[in-house]
């Protein structure tokens, strides 16, 4: 009986010696640790400007350039229909749990947007970006909400 038990233990040990994990990673974020390079490109789509219940839409374009680790520069082309001038600013690019990318910028002295902005790049390569901008006309201040959605 001891010989039989010893044989089974040895067989089990021998079988587990040749088991290994794959070197290939199936996890999205670990497959490419450079999200700033994945978001780089030119995105063409539509801007939407909302003031209270007044909504205006116009075509637009954003060019994204990889800068350094987890940082990219977002440059907006002029959109006269919505009162947007050319502007650019750096933003953080990080992974989302769903495999997409999160874009965040918290303002600062060198921010061409003159406000913080946020967005995301989905797995289907759709870029969305939004920010609020306050415009003063005389004594009144209007807060516009700008949203961009586009693809490469």
PDB file of C-alpha atoms in Angstrom:
ATOM      1  CA  UNK A   1       0.000   0.000   0.000  1.00  0.00           C
ATOM      2  CA  UNK A   2       2.868   2.366   0.825  1.00  0.00           C
ATOM      3  CA  UNK A   3       4.448   1.672  -2.559  1.00  0.00           C
ATOM      4  CA  UNK A   4       1.161   2.494  -4.321  1.00  0.00           C
ATOM      5  CA  UNK A   5       0.711   5.741  -2.373  1.00  0.00           C
ATOM      6  CA  UNK A   6       4.358   6.647  -2.985  1.00  0.00           C
ATOM      7  CA  UNK A   7       3.875   5.990  -6.734  1.00  0.00           C
ATOM      8  CA  UNK A   8       0.825   8.261  -6.903  1.00  0.00           C
ATOM      9  CA  UNK A   9       2.635  11.079  -5.069  1.00  0.00           C
ATOM     10  CA  UNK A  10       5.659  10.776  -7.371  1.00  0.00           C
ATOM     11  CA  UNK A  11       3.395  10.748 -10.451  1.00  0.00           C
ATOM     12  CA  UNK A  12       1.618  13.899  -9.211  1.00  0.00           C
ATOM     13  CA  UNK A  13       4.925  15.682  -8.503  1.00  0.00           C
ATOM     14  CA  UNK A  14       6.315  14.707 -11.919  1.00  0.00           C
ATOM     15  CA  UNK A  15       3.182  15.971 -13.677  1.00  0.00           C
ATOM     16  CA  UNK A  16       3.273  19.368 -11.940  1.00  0.00           C
ATOM     17  CA  UNK A  17       6.940  19.959 -12.761  1.00  0.00           C
ATOM     18  CA  UNK A  18       6.127  20.549 -16.432  1.00  0.00           C
ATOM     19  CA  UNK A  19       3.270  23.022 -15.947  1.00  0.00           C
ATOM     20  CA  UNK A  20       4.042  26.649 -16.805  1.00  0.00           C
ATOM     21  CA  UNK A  21       2.257  29.920 -17.433  1.00  0.00           C
ATOM     22  CA  UNK A  22       2.291  31.623 -20.801  1.00  0.00           C
ATOM     23  CA  UNK A  23       4.653  34.578 -21.329  1.00  0.00           C
ATOM     24  CA  UNK A  24       2.073  36.336 -23.484  1.00  0.00           C
ATOM     25  CA  UNK A  25      -0.095  38.798 -21.586  1.00  0.00           C
ATOM     26  CA  UNK A  26      -3.768  39.002 -22.537  1.00  0.00           C
ATOM     27  CA  UNK A  27      -4.393  42.002 -20.276  1.00  0.00           C
ATOM     28  CA  UNK A  28      -5.072  45.138 -22.341  1.00  0.00           C
ATOM     29  CA  UNK A  29      -3.133  47.760 -20.389  1.00  0.00           C
ATOM     30  CA  UNK A  30      -0.138  45.515 -19.822  1.00  0.00           C
ATOM     31  CA  UNK A  31       0.173  44.730 -23.527  1.00  0.00           C
ATOM     32  CA  UNK A  32       1.182  48.327 -24.346  1.00  0.00           C
ATOM     33  CA  UNK A  33       2.401  50.488 -21.467  1.00  0.00           C
ATOM     34  CA  UNK A  34       2.494  53.695 -23.597  1.00  0.00           C
ATOM     35  CA  UNK A  35      -1.051  55.107 -23.758  1.00  0.00           C
ATOM     36  CA  UNK A  36       0.195  58.485 -25.044  1.00  0.00           C
ATOM     37  CA  UNK A  37       1.315  56.745 -28.263  1.00  0.00           C
ATOM     38  CA  UNK A  38      -2.040  54.992 -28.679  1.00  0.00           C
ATOM     39  CA  UNK A  39      -4.032  58.229 -28.491  1.00  0.00           C
ATOM     40  CA  UNK A  40      -1.764  60.091 -30.968  1.00  0.00           C
ATOM     41  CA  UNK A  41      -3.360  61.033 -34.299  1.00  0.00           C
ATOM     42  CA  UNK A  42      -5.815  63.407 -35.958  1.00  0.00           C
ATOM     43  CA  UNK A  43      -9.473  63.062 -35.024  1.00  0.00           C
ATOM     44  CA  UNK A  44     -12.225  64.508 -37.187  1.00  0.00           C
ATOM     45  CA  UNK A  45     -15.728  64.855 -35.839  1.00  0.00           C
ATOM     46  CA  UNK A  46     -18.217  67.330 -34.414  1.00  0.00           C
ATOM     47  CA  UNK A  47     -18.149  69.972 -31.707  1.00  0.00           C
ATOM     48  CA  UNK A  48     -21.278  70.647 -29.703  1.00  0.00           C
ATOM     49  CA  UNK A  49     -21.702  73.875 -27.743  1.00  0.00           C
ATOM     50  CA  UNK A  50     -24.450  74.090 -25.132  1.00  0.00           C
ATOM     51  CA  UNK A  51     -25.656  77.215 -23.336  1.00  0.00           C
ATOM     52  CA  UNK A  52     -28.683  76.481 -21.172  1.00  0.00           C
ATOM     53  CA  UNK A  53     -30.994  74.750 -23.676  1.00  0.00           C
ATOM     54  CA  UNK A  54     -29.428  76.268 -26.803  1.00  0.00           C
ATOM     55  CA  UNK A  55     -27.317  73.647 -28.620  1.00  0.00           C
ATOM     56  CA  UNK A  56     -25.109  74.349 -31.642  1.00  0.00           C
ATOM     57  CA  UNK A  57     -23.103  71.734 -33.584  1.00  0.00           C
ATOM     58  CA  UNK A  58     -20.232  72.279 -36.045  1.00  0.00           C
ATOM     59  CA  UNK A  59     -17.501  70.128 -37.604  1.00  0.00           C
ATOM     60  CA  UNK A  60     -14.070  70.163 -35.981  1.00  0.00           C
ATOM     61  CA  UNK A  61     -10.699  68.534 -35.647  1.00  0.00           C
ATOM     62  CA  UNK A  62      -8.279  67.683 -32.826  1.00  0.00           C
ATOM     63  CA  UNK A  63      -4.665  66.617 -33.355  1.00  0.00           C
ATOM     64  CA  UNK A  64      -3.015  64.630 -30.577  1.00  0.00           C
ATOM     65  CA  UNK A  65       0.773  64.284 -30.328  1.00  0.00           C
ATOM     66  CA  UNK A  66       2.569  61.931 -27.937  1.00  0.00           C
ATOM     67  CA  UNK A  67       4.804  63.963 -25.658  1.00  0.00           C
ATOM     68  CA  UNK A  68       6.358  61.930 -22.855  1.00  0.00           C
ATOM     69  CA  UNK A  69       5.312  59.002 -20.673  1.00  0.00           C
ATOM     70  CA  UNK A  70       1.554  59.264 -20.072  1.00  0.00           C
ATOM     71  CA  UNK A  71       1.400  62.837 -21.476  1.00  0.00           C
ATOM     72  CA  UNK A  72       0.102  63.999 -24.857  1.00  0.00           C
ATOM     73  CA  UNK A  73      -0.532  67.412 -26.445  1.00  0.00           C
ATOM     74  CA  UNK A  74      -4.103  68.108 -27.626  1.00  0.00           C
ATOM     75  CA  UNK A  75      -4.379  70.779 -30.339  1.00  0.00           C
ATOM     76  CA  UNK A  76      -7.797  72.058 -31.408  1.00  0.00           C
ATOM     77  CA  UNK A  77      -8.277  73.546 -34.870  1.00  0.00           C
ATOM     78  CA  UNK A  78     -10.186  76.838 -35.099  1.00  0.00           C
ATOM     79  CA  UNK A  79     -13.966  76.497 -35.243  1.00  0.00           C
ATOM     80  CA  UNK A  80     -15.391  79.933 -36.085  1.00  0.00           C
ATOM     81  CA  UNK A  81     -19.014  78.704 -35.982  1.00  0.00           C
ATOM     82  CA  UNK A  82     -18.696  78.057 -32.235  1.00  0.00           C
ATOM     83  CA  UNK A  83     -16.223  80.787 -31.359  1.00  0.00           C
ATOM     84  CA  UNK A  84     -13.308  78.427 -30.697  1.00  0.00           C
ATOM     85  CA  UNK A  85      -9.832  79.692 -31.528  1.00  0.00           C
ATOM     86  CA  UNK A  86      -6.841  77.446 -32.134  1.00  0.00           C
ATOM     87  CA  UNK A  87      -5.647  76.182 -28.775  1.00  0.00           C
ATOM     88  CA  UNK A  88      -3.478  73.430 -27.394  1.00  0.00           C
ATOM     89  CA  UNK A  89      -2.493  71.975 -24.052  1.00  0.00           C
ATOM     90  CA  UNK A  90      -0.858  68.927 -22.545  1.00  0.00           C
ATOM     91  CA  UNK A  91      -2.951  66.342 -20.735  1.00  0.00           C
ATOM     92  CA  UNK A  92      -2.463  63.132 -18.787  1.00  0.00           C
ATOM     93  CA  UNK A  93      -3.382  59.919 -20.596  1.00  0.00           C
ATOM     94  CA  UNK A  94      -4.052  56.872 -18.408  1.00  0.00           C
ATOM     95  CA  UNK A  95      -5.701  53.483 -18.730  1.00  0.00           C
ATOM     96  CA  UNK A  96      -9.349  52.888 -17.842  1.00  0.00           C
ATOM     97  CA  UNK A  97     -10.497  49.590 -16.392  1.00  0.00           C
ATOM     98  CA  UNK A  98     -12.478  48.835 -19.595  1.00  0.00           C
ATOM     99  CA  UNK A  99      -9.336  49.016 -21.769  1.00  0.00           C
ATOM    100  CA  UNK A 100      -9.946  52.539 -23.055  1.00  0.00           C
ATOM    101  CA  UNK A 101      -7.918  55.627 -22.229  1.00  0.00           C
ATOM    102  CA  UNK A 102      -8.795  58.475 -19.850  1.00  0.00           C
ATOM    103  CA  UNK A 103      -7.664  62.030 -20.639  1.00  0.00           C
ATOM    104  CA  UNK A 104      -7.402  64.672 -17.906  1.00  0.00           C
ATOM    105  CA  UNK A 105      -6.056  68.195 -17.687  1.00  0.00           C
ATOM    106  CA  UNK A 106      -6.472  70.360 -14.620  1.00  0.00           C
ATOM    107  CA  UNK A 107      -5.605  73.736 -16.070  1.00  0.00           C
ATOM    108  CA  UNK A 108      -2.471  75.659 -15.257  1.00  0.00           C
ATOM    109  CA  UNK A 109      -0.449  78.575 -16.569  1.00  0.00           C
ATOM    110  CA  UNK A 110       0.430  76.976 -19.931  1.00  0.00           C
ATOM    111  CA  UNK A 111      -3.035  75.652 -20.693  1.00  0.00           C
ATOM    112  CA  UNK A 112      -4.195  76.963 -24.068  1.00  0.00           C
ATOM    113  CA  UNK A 113      -7.769  75.911 -23.261  1.00  0.00           C
ATOM    114  CA  UNK A 114      -7.727  78.305 -20.277  1.00  0.00           C
ATOM    115  CA  UNK A 115      -9.781  75.747 -18.359  1.00  0.00           C
ATOM    116  CA  UNK A 116      -9.530  72.133 -17.318  1.00  0.00           C
ATOM    117  CA  UNK A 117     -10.758  69.458 -19.712  1.00  0.00           C
ATOM    118  CA  UNK A 118     -11.396  65.728 -19.677  1.00  0.00           C
ATOM    119  CA  UNK A 119     -12.164  62.996 -22.136  1.00  0.00           C
ATOM    120  CA  UNK A 120     -11.654  59.422 -23.195  1.00  0.00           C
ATOM    121  CA  UNK A 121     -10.607  57.255 -26.109  1.00  0.00           C
ATOM    122  CA  UNK A 122     -12.784  54.174 -26.419  1.00  0.00           C
ATOM    123  CA  UNK A 123     -11.658  50.806 -27.745  1.00  0.00           C
ATOM    124  CA  UNK A 124     -13.346  51.624 -31.097  1.00  0.00           C
ATOM    125  CA  UNK A 125     -10.956  54.634 -31.444  1.00  0.00           C
ATOM    126  CA  UNK A 126     -13.664  57.251 -30.729  1.00  0.00           C
ATOM    127  CA  UNK A 127     -12.236  60.302 -28.976  1.00  0.00           C
ATOM    128  CA  UNK A 128     -14.491  62.426 -26.799  1.00  0.00           C
ATOM    129  CA  UNK A 129     -13.367  65.588 -25.046  1.00  0.00           C
ATOM    130  CA  UNK A 130     -15.324  68.155 -23.029  1.00  0.00           C
ATOM    131  CA  UNK A 131     -14.765  71.358 -21.123  1.00  0.00           C
ATOM    132  CA  UNK A 132     -16.610  74.417 -19.810  1.00  0.00           C
ATOM    133  CA  UNK A 133     -15.693  77.931 -20.800  1.00  0.00           C
ATOM    134  CA  UNK A 134     -16.986  81.154 -19.286  1.00  0.00           C
ATOM    135  CA  UNK A 135     -17.393  84.066 -21.696  1.00  0.00           C
ATOM    136  CA  UNK A 136     -18.108  87.566 -20.400  1.00  0.00           C
ATOM    137  CA  UNK A 137     -20.207  89.902 -22.491  1.00  0.00           C
ATOM    138  CA  UNK A 138     -20.539  93.226 -20.736  1.00  0.00           C
ATOM    139  CA  UNK A 139     -21.652  92.505 -17.192  1.00  0.00           C
ATOM    140  CA  UNK A 140     -23.060  89.103 -18.022  1.00  0.00           C
ATOM    141  CA  UNK A 141     -21.097  85.862 -17.899  1.00  0.00           C
ATOM    142  CA  UNK A 142     -22.149  82.876 -19.993  1.00  0.00           C
ATOM    143  CA  UNK A 143     -20.914  79.360 -19.252  1.00  0.00           C
ATOM    144  CA  UNK A 144     -20.659  77.278 -22.402  1.00  0.00           C
ATOM    145  CA  UNK A 145     -20.169  73.499 -22.349  1.00  0.00           C
ATOM    146  CA  UNK A 146     -18.114  72.247 -25.305  1.00  0.00           C
ATOM    147  CA  UNK A 147     -18.052  68.571 -26.306  1.00  0.00           C
ATOM    148  CA  UNK A 148     -16.063  66.982 -29.143  1.00  0.00           C
ATOM    149  CA  UNK A 149     -16.644  63.489 -30.548  1.00  0.00           C
ATOM    150  CA  UNK A 150     -14.568  62.190 -33.442  1.00  0.00           C
ATOM    151  CA  UNK A 151     -12.603  59.324 -34.986  1.00  0.00           C
ATOM    152  CA  UNK A 152      -9.256  58.947 -36.711  1.00  0.00           C
TER     153      UNK A 152
END
